[in-house]
Amino acid sequence: MSAADPAEKLVRMANQIAAFFRSYPDDEAVAGIHKHIVAFWTPRMREQLVAYCADGDHGLDPLALTALEVTPKARSPIPDAVTDPHEQGLGASDAG
C-alpha cells in the first residue's frame, strides 16, 4: 500500500479522530467518532473505508471500526453546533 492510497488516508484520518476521543469512555468515544464521520465525511468516503475494512488487515483503530459498524446508543461528548446564526458563539467558545 502506498502513501497515496486513498484507503490508507481514510484509515489515517479515522485513526486521528479516534485518538481525539480516546480519553472518553468507550461508548461516548464511539458516539463521537460516529457523529464526526457522519457529519463531515461524504457517503463515498464512508463506503470506501467500510469496504477497505472488510479485509482483516486494515489498521483501523478498534473504536473507529465500531463507530463504522454500529449506530451508537450513547451521546457524543461533543455538543451539537447551533444552526441559528443569532446563536452562533453563545457559550460555544471563549475566544474573543
Coordinates of C-alpha atoms in Angstrom, one line a residue:
M1 CA 0.0 0.0 0.0
S2 CA 1.4 3.4 -1.0
A3 CA 1.2 6.6 0.9
A4 CA -1.0 7.9 -1.9
D5 CA -3.5 5.1 -1.4
P6 CA -6.9 6.7 -0.7
A7 CA -7.9 3.9 1.7
E8 CA -4.8 4.4 3.7
K9 CA -5.5 8.1 4.0
L10 CA -9.1 7.4 5.2
V11 CA -7.7 5.0 7.8
R12 CA -5.2 7.6 9.0
M13 CA -7.9 10.2 9.3
A14 CA -10.3 7.9 11.1
N15 CA -7.5 6.9 13.5
Q16 CA -6.8 10.6 14.2
I17 CA -10.5 11.1 15.1
A18 CA -10.3 8.0 17.3
A19 CA -7.2 9.3 19.0
F20 CA -9.0 12.5 19.8
F21 CA -11.8 10.6 21.5
R22 CA -9.6 8.0 23.2
S23 CA -9.8 9.8 26.6
Y24 CA -13.6 9.4 26.8
P25 CA -15.4 6.2 27.9
D26 CA -15.7 3.8 25.0
D27 CA -19.4 4.3 24.4
E28 CA -19.0 8.1 24.3
A29 CA -15.9 7.8 22.1
V30 CA -17.7 5.6 19.6
A31 CA -20.6 8.0 19.5
G32 CA -18.3 11.0 19.0
I33 CA -16.4 9.2 16.2
H34 CA -19.6 8.1 14.5
K35 CA -21.0 11.6 14.8
H36 CA -17.9 13.2 13.3
I37 CA -17.6 10.8 10.4
V38 CA -21.3 11.1 9.5
A39 CA -21.3 14.9 9.8
F40 CA -18.0 15.6 7.9
W41 CA -17.3 12.7 5.6
T42 CA -19.1 12.1 2.3
P43 CA -21.0 8.9 1.9
R44 CA -18.4 7.8 -0.6
M45 CA -15.6 8.2 1.9
R46 CA -17.5 6.2 4.5
E47 CA -18.3 3.5 1.9
Q48 CA -14.7 3.3 0.8
L49 CA -13.5 2.9 4.4
V50 CA -16.1 0.2 5.2
A51 CA -15.1 -1.7 2.0
Y52 CA -11.5 -1.5 2.8
C53 CA -12.0 -2.7 6.4
A54 CA -13.7 -5.9 5.1
D55 CA -10.1 -7.1 4.8
G56 CA -8.8 -8.2 8.2
D57 CA -5.5 -6.3 7.8
H58 CA -6.8 -2.7 7.8
G59 CA -5.0 -1.0 10.7
L60 CA -8.2 0.9 11.8
D61 CA -8.5 1.8 15.4
P62 CA -11.0 -0.6 17.1
L63 CA -13.1 2.4 18.3
A64 CA -13.3 3.8 14.8
L65 CA -14.2 0.3 13.4
T66 CA -17.0 0.0 16.0
A67 CA -18.2 3.5 15.1
L68 CA -18.5 2.4 11.5
E69 CA -20.3 -0.8 12.3
V70 CA -23.0 0.4 14.8
T71 CA -25.3 3.2 15.4
P72 CA -24.2 4.3 18.9
K73 CA -26.7 4.5 21.7
A74 CA -24.6 6.8 23.9
R75 CA -24.5 10.6 23.3
S76 CA -21.4 12.1 21.8
P77 CA -19.3 14.1 24.3
I78 CA -19.2 16.9 21.8
P79 CA -22.3 19.1 21.8
D80 CA -24.2 19.8 18.7
A81 CA -23.4 23.1 16.9
V82 CA -26.2 25.6 16.8
T83 CA -27.8 26.3 13.4
D84 CA -29.4 29.6 14.2
P85 CA -26.9 32.4 13.2
H86 CA -28.2 34.5 16.0
E87 CA -27.0 31.9 18.5
Q88 CA -23.5 31.5 17.0
G89 CA -20.8 31.9 19.6
L90 CA -23.2 31.8 22.6
G91 CA -21.4 29.6 25.0
A92 CA -19.5 27.8 22.3
S93 CA -16.2 29.5 22.7
D94 CA -14.4 31.9 24.9
A95 CA -12.3 33.2 22.0
G96 CA -12.7 36.9 21.7

